[in-house]
Amino acid sequence: MTINLSKINVYGYEFTNICNFRVNDNMYESSRYIINFLNKYKIENTNIIIKNIIKSKCNLLSSYICPDIKLEDLNLVNKYIVWLFIYDDNIDINVLDEEKITYANNIINQIEKITLNKYNYNCKDNIETPLVLKLYIDILKEIEIRDKEGYYYKKFIKNILIYLETCKKEIIITHNKKILNIYKYINLRRNNGGIPSLLILIKLFNNIKIDKSYFTMEEIKLLEKMENISNDHTSWFNDIISLKKEKDEIFVFNLVKIYKNNNNVEEKVAIEKVYNMIEEITEEFFNIKKYISNKDILKYYNDLCQF
């Protein structure tokens, strides 16, 4: 299936060269699945949450980055991306709101306990358990069931723990109104968007294991470069898209804001710079293909081309 997107307007800046892109044929069916899945939790504000998820086009995002996976796999990716959106709303803080900071840290700590199996999965059945925890438990349980050897599950939770730790750092940076330099931000951002765990799911679907016993050191370096570029591409573009939401915040964890503050330029100039950076790494990614000789890496590379 192909979607036409003739124009994207972000904070008054238009990207008109983004037009056709391929999405998963199961996009609408998976979207219905997620709505039904969320409804089963029977929490008070389910309708509001579903409305926000539809508005944020989570199903479009998952179908765009995974155009070739089967419906069952797309449903899991959809669950994970929906969880990321809900989680982000739970820890989205205002620099002066101490109560919100406390709540955000509490959510992160509870997710850590669940991840480390120190928190009883039965809490999912408690009516007072937040949706962000209920959905996360279901995601973990599904990955456990599908990954009989536990290889991908262990990789997934390892990346989740790094993600949670980076979120804690973001809260401190935001609360202290600290402006990072662009290089430190890029390194932190790679662990801040939940993308490494999403890449683990893609490897699970394709049975790709990145390990010294499977690939040469040169191939592992190539894989790491592919993943970093895919991560940066998705994160930086998301930073541009989220400017509308964050336009009233002075100090935010956002590449456009970081570049603007680091270089003392207008926001439109910063947007153009970040978009040029995205184009540069996209070209770099496509140049990688000529160095790939391993068929499994090539399959993974083709999957990452959508990011």
PDB file of C-alpha atoms in Angstrom, residues 11-295:
ATOM      1  CA  TYR A  11       5.551  25.374  12.860  1.00  0.00           C
ATOM      2  CA  GLY A  12       5.156  27.382   9.661  1.00  0.00           C
ATOM      3  CA  TYR A  13       7.881  25.511   7.770  1.00  0.00           C
ATOM      4  CA  GLU A  14       6.835  23.283   4.876  1.00  0.00           C
ATOM      5  CA  PHE A  15       8.535  20.133   3.617  1.00  0.00           C
ATOM      6  CA  THR A  16       7.149  19.699   0.132  1.00  0.00           C
ATOM      7  CA  ASN A  17       9.535  17.019  -1.162  1.00  0.00           C
ATOM      8  CA  ILE A  18       7.985  14.301   0.997  1.00  0.00           C
ATOM      9  CA  CYS A  19       5.291  12.640  -1.076  1.00  0.00           C
ATOM     10  CA  ASN A  20       4.805   8.893  -1.597  1.00  0.00           C
ATOM     11  CA  PHE A  21       5.842   6.232   0.860  1.00  0.00           C
ATOM     12  CA  ARG A  22       4.989   2.577   1.280  1.00  0.00           C
ATOM     13  CA  VAL A  23       3.097   1.256   4.301  1.00  0.00           C
ATOM     14  CA  ASN A  24       2.048  -2.175   5.514  1.00  0.00           C
ATOM     15  CA  ASP A  25      -1.042  -3.605   3.777  1.00  0.00           C
ATOM     16  CA  ASN A  26      -2.347  -4.657   7.205  1.00  0.00           C
ATOM     17  CA  MET A  27      -2.314  -1.102   8.589  1.00  0.00           C
ATOM     18  CA  TYR A  28      -6.070  -0.638   9.011  1.00  0.00           C
ATOM     19  CA  GLU A  29      -6.682  -4.156  10.303  1.00  0.00           C
ATOM     20  CA  SER A  30      -3.906  -3.716  12.869  1.00  0.00           C
ATOM     21  CA  SER A  31      -5.347  -0.354  13.887  1.00  0.00           C
ATOM     22  CA  ARG A  32      -8.705  -2.012  14.637  1.00  0.00           C
ATOM     23  CA  TYR A  33      -6.885  -4.713  16.592  1.00  0.00           C
ATOM     24  CA  ILE A  34      -5.155  -2.133  18.813  1.00  0.00           C
ATOM     25  CA  ILE A  35      -8.410  -0.289  19.548  1.00  0.00           C
ATOM     26  CA  ASN A  36     -10.099  -3.562  20.550  1.00  0.00           C
ATOM     27  CA  PHE A  37      -7.034  -4.538  22.575  1.00  0.00           C
ATOM     28  CA  LEU A  38      -7.072  -1.283  24.551  1.00  0.00           C
ATOM     29  CA  ASN A  39     -10.821  -1.517  25.132  1.00  0.00           C
ATOM     30  CA  LYS A  40     -10.347  -4.829  26.953  1.00  0.00           C
ATOM     31  CA  TYR A  41      -8.657  -3.017  29.853  1.00  0.00           C
ATOM     32  CA  LYS A  42     -11.949  -1.260  30.678  1.00  0.00           C
ATOM     33  CA  ILE A  43     -10.396   1.823  32.263  1.00  0.00           C
ATOM     34  CA  GLU A  44     -12.274   5.105  32.675  1.00  0.00           C
ATOM     35  CA  ASN A  45     -10.442   7.227  30.100  1.00  0.00           C
ATOM     36  CA  THR A  46      -9.965   4.542  27.413  1.00  0.00           C
ATOM     37  CA  ASN A  47     -11.978   6.521  24.840  1.00  0.00           C
ATOM     38  CA  ILE A  48      -9.821   9.626  25.350  1.00  0.00           C
ATOM     39  CA  ILE A  49      -6.624   7.569  25.061  1.00  0.00           C
ATOM     40  CA  ILE A  50      -7.841   5.874  21.873  1.00  0.00           C
ATOM     41  CA  LYS A  51      -8.831   9.239  20.397  1.00  0.00           C
ATOM     42  CA  ASN A  52      -5.348  10.611  21.137  1.00  0.00           C
ATOM     43  CA  ILE A  53      -3.698   7.518  19.633  1.00  0.00           C
ATOM     44  CA  ILE A  54      -5.749   7.863  16.438  1.00  0.00           C
ATOM     45  CA  LYS A  55      -4.891  11.572  16.293  1.00  0.00           C
ATOM     46  CA  SER A  56      -1.178  10.858  16.686  1.00  0.00           C
ATOM     47  CA  LYS A  57      -1.365   8.275  13.844  1.00  0.00           C
ATOM     48  CA  CYS A  58       0.522   5.524  15.700  1.00  0.00           C
ATOM     49  CA  ASN A  59      -0.762   2.934  13.225  1.00  0.00           C
ATOM     50  CA  LEU A  60       0.636   4.953  10.316  1.00  0.00           C
ATOM     51  CA  LEU A  61       4.044   5.170  12.001  1.00  0.00           C
ATOM     52  CA  SER A  62       4.252   1.427  12.706  1.00  0.00           C
ATOM     53  CA  SER A  63       3.065   0.562   9.188  1.00  0.00           C
ATOM     54  CA  TYR A  64       5.565   2.986   7.675  1.00  0.00           C
ATOM     55  CA  ILE A  65       8.621   1.659   9.499  1.00  0.00           C
ATOM     56  CA  CYS A  66       7.566  -2.000   9.070  1.00  0.00           C
ATOM     57  CA  PRO A  67       5.910  -2.271   5.631  1.00  0.00           C
ATOM     58  CA  ASP A  68       6.637  -5.966   4.988  1.00  0.00           C
ATOM     59  CA  ILE A  69       5.954  -7.759   8.261  1.00  0.00           C
ATOM     60  CA  LYS A  70       2.894  -9.962   8.756  1.00  0.00           C
ATOM     61  CA  LEU A  71      -0.184  -8.856  10.691  1.00  0.00           C
ATOM     62  CA  GLU A  72       0.749 -10.652  13.923  1.00  0.00           C
ATOM     63  CA  ASP A  73       4.138  -8.907  13.971  1.00  0.00           C
ATOM     64  CA  LEU A  74       2.633  -5.528  13.064  1.00  0.00           C
ATOM     65  CA  ASN A  75       0.202  -5.838  15.969  1.00  0.00           C
ATOM     66  CA  LEU A  76       3.122  -6.232  18.389  1.00  0.00           C
ATOM     67  CA  VAL A  77       4.954  -3.250  16.884  1.00  0.00           C
ATOM     68  CA  ASN A  78       1.729  -1.256  17.147  1.00  0.00           C
ATOM     69  CA  LYS A  79       1.348  -2.187  20.819  1.00  0.00           C
ATOM     70  CA  TYR A  80       4.910  -1.099  21.518  1.00  0.00           C
ATOM     71  CA  ILE A  81       4.584   2.244  19.706  1.00  0.00           C
ATOM     72  CA  VAL A  82       1.247   2.941  21.391  1.00  0.00           C
ATOM     73  CA  TRP A  83       2.920   2.136  24.719  1.00  0.00           C
ATOM     74  CA  LEU A  84       5.716   4.613  23.901  1.00  0.00           C
ATOM     75  CA  PHE A  85       3.145   7.343  23.255  1.00  0.00           C
ATOM     76  CA  ILE A  86       1.251   6.596  26.480  1.00  0.00           C
ATOM     77  CA  TYR A  87       4.499   6.339  28.449  1.00  0.00           C
ATOM     78  CA  ASP A  88       5.731   9.647  27.023  1.00  0.00           C
ATOM     79  CA  ASP A  89       2.498  11.343  28.092  1.00  0.00           C
ATOM     80  CA  ASN A  90       2.963   9.953  31.606  1.00  0.00           C
ATOM     81  CA  ILE A  91       6.489  11.307  32.027  1.00  0.00           C
ATOM     82  CA  ASP A  92       6.074  14.562  30.035  1.00  0.00           C
ATOM     83  CA  ILE A  93       7.019  17.175  32.631  1.00  0.00           C
ATOM     84  CA  ASN A  94       6.935  20.911  33.120  1.00  0.00           C
ATOM     85  CA  VAL A  95      10.229  22.273  34.471  1.00  0.00           C
ATOM     86  CA  LEU A  96       8.496  23.858  37.482  1.00  0.00           C
ATOM     87  CA  ASP A  97       5.999  21.107  38.304  1.00  0.00           C
ATOM     88  CA  GLU A  98       7.479  19.118  41.206  1.00  0.00           C
ATOM     89  CA  GLU A  99       4.386  16.944  41.572  1.00  0.00           C
ATOM     90  CA  LYS A 100       4.578  15.884  37.917  1.00  0.00           C
ATOM     91  CA  ILE A 101       8.294  15.125  38.267  1.00  0.00           C
ATOM     92  CA  THR A 102       7.576  12.874  41.254  1.00  0.00           C
ATOM     93  CA  TYR A 103       4.809  11.086  39.330  1.00  0.00           C
ATOM     94  CA  ALA A 104       7.056  10.615  36.272  1.00  0.00           C
ATOM     95  CA  ASN A 105       9.885   9.137  38.342  1.00  0.00           C
ATOM     96  CA  ASN A 106       7.416   6.832  40.094  1.00  0.00           C
ATOM     97  CA  ILE A 107       6.147   5.500  36.734  1.00  0.00           C
ATOM     98  CA  ILE A 108       9.729   4.916  35.556  1.00  0.00           C
ATOM     99  CA  ASN A 109      10.614   3.096  38.800  1.00  0.00           C
ATOM    100  CA  GLN A 110       7.556   0.820  38.503  1.00  0.00           C
ATOM    101  CA  ILE A 111       8.421  -0.057  34.898  1.00  0.00           C
ATOM    102  CA  GLU A 112      11.980  -0.852  36.020  1.00  0.00           C
ATOM    103  CA  LYS A 113      10.627  -3.222  38.676  1.00  0.00           C
ATOM    104  CA  ILE A 114       8.416  -4.967  36.122  1.00  0.00           C
ATOM    105  CA  THR A 115      11.340  -5.240  33.683  1.00  0.00           C
ATOM    106  CA  LEU A 116      13.573  -6.781  36.331  1.00  0.00           C
ATOM    107  CA  ASN A 117      10.788  -9.200  37.385  1.00  0.00           C
ATOM    108  CA  LYS A 118      10.679  -7.611  40.827  1.00  0.00           C
ATOM    109  CA  TYR A 119       7.081  -6.553  40.371  1.00  0.00           C
ATOM    110  CA  ASN A 120       4.253  -9.080  40.309  1.00  0.00           C
ATOM    111  CA  TYR A 121       2.675  -9.374  36.848  1.00  0.00           C
ATOM    112  CA  ASN A 122      -0.668  -9.797  38.616  1.00  0.00           C
ATOM    113  CA  CYS A 123      -0.693  -6.031  39.220  1.00  0.00           C
ATOM    114  CA  LYS A 124      -2.083  -5.858  35.667  1.00  0.00           C
ATOM    115  CA  ASP A 125      -5.405  -7.147  37.014  1.00  0.00           C
ATOM    116  CA  ASN A 126      -5.610  -4.393  39.619  1.00  0.00           C
ATOM    117  CA  ILE A 127      -8.110  -1.734  38.516  1.00  0.00           C
ATOM    118  CA  GLU A 128      -5.859   0.982  39.986  1.00  0.00           C
ATOM    119  CA  THR A 129      -2.816  -0.040  37.914  1.00  0.00           C
ATOM    120  CA  PRO A 130      -2.160   2.639  35.230  1.00  0.00           C
ATOM    121  CA  LEU A 131      -2.643   1.650  31.586  1.00  0.00           C
ATOM    122  CA  VAL A 132       1.036   2.352  30.873  1.00  0.00           C
ATOM    123  CA  LEU A 133       1.948  -0.557  33.185  1.00  0.00           C
ATOM    124  CA  LYS A 134      -0.819  -2.919  32.057  1.00  0.00           C
ATOM    125  CA  LEU A 135       0.120  -2.556  28.379  1.00  0.00           C
ATOM    126  CA  TYR A 136       3.837  -2.916  29.111  1.00  0.00           C
ATOM    127  CA  ILE A 137       3.261  -6.189  30.964  1.00  0.00           C
ATOM    128  CA  ASP A 138       1.266  -7.565  28.031  1.00  0.00           C
ATOM    129  CA  ILE A 139       4.075  -6.611  25.621  1.00  0.00           C
ATOM    130  CA  LEU A 140       6.696  -8.349  27.766  1.00  0.00           C
ATOM    131  CA  LYS A 141       4.558 -11.470  28.100  1.00  0.00           C
ATOM    132  CA  GLU A 142       3.999 -11.666  24.333  1.00  0.00           C
ATOM    133  CA  ILE A 143       7.726 -11.304  23.590  1.00  0.00           C
ATOM    134  CA  GLU A 144       8.488 -14.015  26.177  1.00  0.00           C
ATOM    135  CA  ILE A 145       6.009 -16.375  24.515  1.00  0.00           C
ATOM    136  CA  ARG A 146       7.286 -15.723  20.998  1.00  0.00           C
ATOM    137  CA  ASP A 147      10.994 -15.858  21.884  1.00  0.00           C
ATOM    138  CA  LYS A 148      11.431 -19.422  23.101  1.00  0.00           C
ATOM    139  CA  GLU A 149      15.205 -19.113  23.613  1.00  0.00           C
ATOM    140  CA  GLY A 150      14.965 -15.766  25.411  1.00  0.00           C
ATOM    141  CA  TYR A 151      17.674 -14.174  23.241  1.00  0.00           C
ATOM    142  CA  TYR A 152      15.584 -11.265  21.955  1.00  0.00           C
ATOM    143  CA  TYR A 153      13.687 -10.862  25.223  1.00  0.00           C
ATOM    144  CA  LYS A 154      16.943 -10.282  27.115  1.00  0.00           C
ATOM    145  CA  LYS A 155      18.105  -7.779  24.481  1.00  0.00           C
ATOM    146  CA  PHE A 156      14.730  -6.030  24.594  1.00  0.00           C
ATOM    147  CA  ILE A 157      14.678  -5.509  28.366  1.00  0.00           C
ATOM    148  CA  LYS A 158      18.357  -4.477  28.374  1.00  0.00           C
ATOM    149  CA  ASN A 159      17.521  -1.670  25.950  1.00  0.00           C
ATOM    150  CA  ILE A 160      14.383  -0.757  27.897  1.00  0.00           C
ATOM    151  CA  LEU A 161      16.451  -0.331  31.080  1.00  0.00           C
ATOM    152  CA  ILE A 162      18.885   1.947  29.215  1.00  0.00           C
ATOM    153  CA  TYR A 163      15.885   3.845  27.846  1.00  0.00           C
ATOM    154  CA  LEU A 164      14.413   4.339  31.333  1.00  0.00           C
ATOM    155  CA  GLU A 165      17.759   5.516  32.709  1.00  0.00           C
ATOM    156  CA  THR A 166      18.049   8.056  29.883  1.00  0.00           C
ATOM    157  CA  CYS A 167      14.520   9.283  30.623  1.00  0.00           C
ATOM    158  CA  LYS A 168      15.609   9.959  34.210  1.00  0.00           C
ATOM    159  CA  LYS A 169      18.517  12.004  32.871  1.00  0.00           C
ATOM    160  CA  GLU A 170      16.133  13.938  30.608  1.00  0.00           C
ATOM    161  CA  ILE A 171      13.924  14.824  33.590  1.00  0.00           C
ATOM    162  CA  ILE A 172      16.950  16.169  35.505  1.00  0.00           C
ATOM    163  CA  ILE A 173      18.206  18.116  32.464  1.00  0.00           C
ATOM    164  CA  THR A 174      14.746  19.591  31.836  1.00  0.00           C
ATOM    165  CA  HIS A 175      14.176  20.437  35.488  1.00  0.00           C
ATOM    166  CA  ASN A 176      17.566  22.165  35.763  1.00  0.00           C
ATOM    167  CA  LYS A 177      16.951  24.060  32.484  1.00  0.00           C
ATOM    168  CA  LYS A 178      20.250  22.758  31.167  1.00  0.00           C
ATOM    169  CA  ILE A 179      21.120  23.306  27.510  1.00  0.00           C
ATOM    170  CA  LEU A 180      23.196  20.404  26.148  1.00  0.00           C
ATOM    171  CA  ASN A 181      25.710  20.670  23.345  1.00  0.00           C
ATOM    172  CA  ILE A 182      24.496  19.059  20.150  1.00  0.00           C
ATOM    173  CA  TYR A 183      26.856  16.046  20.266  1.00  0.00           C
ATOM    174  CA  LYS A 184      25.923  15.069  23.813  1.00  0.00           C
ATOM    175  CA  TYR A 185      22.257  15.447  22.923  1.00  0.00           C
ATOM    176  CA  ILE A 186      22.570  13.166  19.870  1.00  0.00           C
ATOM    177  CA  ASN A 187      24.205  10.434  21.981  1.00  0.00           C
ATOM    178  CA  LEU A 188      21.525  10.693  24.671  1.00  0.00           C
ATOM    179  CA  ARG A 189      18.726  10.859  22.100  1.00  0.00           C
ATOM    180  CA  ARG A 190      19.725   7.467  20.673  1.00  0.00           C
ATOM    181  CA  ASN A 191      18.605   5.911  23.961  1.00  0.00           C
ATOM    182  CA  ASN A 192      15.737   8.301  24.627  1.00  0.00           C
ATOM    183  CA  GLY A 193      13.198   7.419  21.928  1.00  0.00           C
ATOM    184  CA  GLY A 194      12.722   3.707  22.592  1.00  0.00           C
ATOM    185  CA  ILE A 195      13.998   2.847  19.112  1.00  0.00           C
ATOM    186  CA  PRO A 196      16.720   0.309  20.086  1.00  0.00           C
ATOM    187  CA  SER A 197      14.035  -1.933  21.623  1.00  0.00           C
ATOM    188  CA  LEU A 198      11.914  -1.533  18.490  1.00  0.00           C
ATOM    189  CA  LEU A 199      14.893  -2.697  16.415  1.00  0.00           C
ATOM    190  CA  ILE A 200      15.078  -5.792  18.623  1.00  0.00           C
ATOM    191  CA  LEU A 201      11.493  -6.617  17.615  1.00  0.00           C
ATOM    192  CA  ILE A 202      12.435  -6.332  13.938  1.00  0.00           C
ATOM    193  CA  LYS A 203      15.353  -8.712  14.564  1.00  0.00           C
ATOM    194  CA  LEU A 204      12.979 -11.103  16.349  1.00  0.00           C
ATOM    195  CA  PHE A 205      10.639 -11.161  13.351  1.00  0.00           C
ATOM    196  CA  ASN A 206      13.550 -11.872  10.974  1.00  0.00           C
ATOM    197  CA  ASN A 207      15.547 -14.127  13.336  1.00  0.00           C
ATOM    198  CA  ILE A 208      18.611 -11.864  13.122  1.00  0.00           C
ATOM    199  CA  LYS A 209      21.127 -12.247  15.940  1.00  0.00           C
ATOM    200  CA  ILE A 210      23.879  -9.639  16.187  1.00  0.00           C
ATOM    201  CA  ASP A 211      26.630 -11.454  18.012  1.00  0.00           C
ATOM    202  CA  LYS A 212      30.360 -11.974  17.555  1.00  0.00           C
ATOM    203  CA  SER A 213      29.694 -15.650  16.997  1.00  0.00           C
ATOM    204  CA  TYR A 214      27.471 -14.894  14.005  1.00  0.00           C
ATOM    205  CA  PHE A 215      29.279 -12.000  12.297  1.00  0.00           C
ATOM    206  CA  THR A 216      32.779 -10.642  11.831  1.00  0.00           C
ATOM    207  CA  MET A 217      33.842  -7.502  13.712  1.00  0.00           C
ATOM    208  CA  GLU A 218      33.589  -5.486  10.484  1.00  0.00           C
ATOM    209  CA  GLU A 219      30.043  -6.717   9.949  1.00  0.00           C
ATOM    210  CA  ILE A 220      29.106  -5.845  13.548  1.00  0.00           C
ATOM    211  CA  LYS A 221      30.477  -2.304  13.076  1.00  0.00           C
ATOM    212  CA  LEU A 222      28.433  -2.034   9.888  1.00  0.00           C
ATOM    213  CA  LEU A 223      25.298  -3.170  11.721  1.00  0.00           C
ATOM    214  CA  GLU A 224      25.881  -0.651  14.507  1.00  0.00           C
ATOM    215  CA  LYS A 225      26.282   2.138  11.947  1.00  0.00           C
ATOM    216  CA  MET A 226      23.060   1.089  10.208  1.00  0.00           C
ATOM    217  CA  GLU A 227      21.166   1.132  13.502  1.00  0.00           C
ATOM    218  CA  ASN A 228      22.598   4.476  14.648  1.00  0.00           C
ATOM    219  CA  ILE A 229      21.615   6.164  11.393  1.00  0.00           C
ATOM    220  CA  SER A 230      18.133   4.594  11.485  1.00  0.00           C
ATOM    221  CA  ASN A 231      17.733   5.729  15.086  1.00  0.00           C
ATOM    222  CA  ASP A 232      18.972   9.265  14.371  1.00  0.00           C
ATOM    223  CA  HIS A 233      16.779   9.608  11.287  1.00  0.00           C
ATOM    224  CA  THR A 234      13.605   8.666  13.158  1.00  0.00           C
ATOM    225  CA  SER A 235      14.464  10.662  16.307  1.00  0.00           C
ATOM    226  CA  TRP A 236      15.522  13.850  14.536  1.00  0.00           C
ATOM    227  CA  PHE A 237      12.483  13.877  12.267  1.00  0.00           C
ATOM    228  CA  ASN A 238      10.284  13.288  15.309  1.00  0.00           C
ATOM    229  CA  ASP A 239      11.961  16.281  16.978  1.00  0.00           C
ATOM    230  CA  ILE A 240      10.895  18.455  14.040  1.00  0.00           C
ATOM    231  CA  ILE A 241       7.345  17.090  14.046  1.00  0.00           C
ATOM    232  CA  SER A 242       6.968  17.546  17.827  1.00  0.00           C
ATOM    233  CA  LEU A 243       7.881  21.248  17.711  1.00  0.00           C
ATOM    234  CA  LYS A 244       4.203  22.205  17.574  1.00  0.00           C
ATOM    235  CA  LYS A 245       3.650  20.413  20.870  1.00  0.00           C
ATOM    236  CA  GLU A 246       6.788  21.896  22.436  1.00  0.00           C
ATOM    237  CA  LYS A 247       6.714  25.407  20.963  1.00  0.00           C
ATOM    238  CA  ASP A 248       5.831  27.051  24.292  1.00  0.00           C
ATOM    239  CA  GLU A 249       8.597  25.291  26.217  1.00  0.00           C
ATOM    240  CA  ILE A 250      11.932  27.118  26.437  1.00  0.00           C
ATOM    241  CA  PHE A 251      14.172  24.234  27.464  1.00  0.00           C
ATOM    242  CA  VAL A 252      13.240  20.945  25.834  1.00  0.00           C
ATOM    243  CA  PHE A 253      14.952  17.737  24.842  1.00  0.00           C
ATOM    244  CA  ASN A 254      14.746  18.518  21.136  1.00  0.00           C
ATOM    245  CA  LEU A 255      17.460  18.733  18.463  1.00  0.00           C
ATOM    246  CA  VAL A 256      15.969  21.846  16.832  1.00  0.00           C
ATOM    247  CA  LYS A 257      15.860  23.667  20.180  1.00  0.00           C
ATOM    248  CA  ILE A 258      19.390  22.502  21.004  1.00  0.00           C
ATOM    249  CA  TYR A 259      20.764  23.713  17.666  1.00  0.00           C
ATOM    250  CA  LYS A 260      18.895  27.007  17.988  1.00  0.00           C
ATOM    251  CA  ASN A 261      20.321  27.674  21.462  1.00  0.00           C
ATOM    252  CA  ASN A 262      23.833  26.425  20.661  1.00  0.00           C
ATOM    253  CA  ASN A 263      24.112  28.628  17.576  1.00  0.00           C
ATOM    254  CA  ASN A 264      21.851  31.557  18.518  1.00  0.00           C
ATOM    255  CA  VAL A 265      19.767  31.338  15.327  1.00  0.00           C
ATOM    256  CA  GLU A 266      16.092  31.650  14.440  1.00  0.00           C
ATOM    257  CA  GLU A 267      13.946  28.542  14.808  1.00  0.00           C
ATOM    258  CA  LYS A 268      13.296  28.304  11.053  1.00  0.00           C
ATOM    259  CA  VAL A 269      17.073  28.246  10.443  1.00  0.00           C
ATOM    260  CA  ALA A 270      17.451  25.497  13.060  1.00  0.00           C
ATOM    261  CA  ILE A 271      14.671  23.438  11.437  1.00  0.00           C
ATOM    262  CA  GLU A 272      16.344  23.740   8.041  1.00  0.00           C
ATOM    263  CA  LYS A 273      19.689  22.683   9.536  1.00  0.00           C
ATOM    264  CA  VAL A 274      18.219  19.611  11.229  1.00  0.00           C
ATOM    265  CA  TYR A 275      16.390  18.649   8.045  1.00  0.00           C
ATOM    266  CA  ASN A 276      19.672  18.968   6.119  1.00  0.00           C
ATOM    267  CA  MET A 277      21.319  16.739   8.733  1.00  0.00           C
ATOM    268  CA  ILE A 278      18.580  14.157   8.136  1.00  0.00           C
ATOM    269  CA  GLU A 279      19.203  14.271   4.389  1.00  0.00           C
ATOM    270  CA  GLU A 280      22.963  13.833   4.945  1.00  0.00           C
ATOM    271  CA  ILE A 281      22.618  10.727   7.114  1.00  0.00           C
ATOM    272  CA  THR A 282      20.005   9.326   4.714  1.00  0.00           C
ATOM    273  CA  GLU A 283      22.539   9.551   1.881  1.00  0.00           C
ATOM    274  CA  GLU A 284      25.159   7.984   4.150  1.00  0.00           C
ATOM    275  CA  PHE A 285      22.784   5.106   4.919  1.00  0.00           C
ATOM    276  CA  PHE A 286      22.133   4.350   1.252  1.00  0.00           C
ATOM    277  CA  ASN A 287      25.884   4.310   0.607  1.00  0.00           C
ATOM    278  CA  ILE A 288      26.290   1.497   3.150  1.00  0.00           C
ATOM    279  CA  LYS A 289      24.605  -1.056   0.898  1.00  0.00           C
ATOM    280  CA  LYS A 290      27.652  -1.494  -1.361  1.00  0.00           C
ATOM    281  CA  TYR A 291      29.660  -2.765   1.633  1.00  0.00           C
ATOM    282  CA  ILE A 292      27.146  -5.498   2.559  1.00  0.00           C
ATOM    283  CA  SER A 293      27.914  -9.048   1.445  1.00  0.00           C
ATOM    284  CA  ASN A 294      26.074 -11.032   4.137  1.00  0.00           C
ATOM    285  CA  LYS A 295      22.511 -11.923   3.045  1.00  0.00           C
TER     286      LYS A 295
END
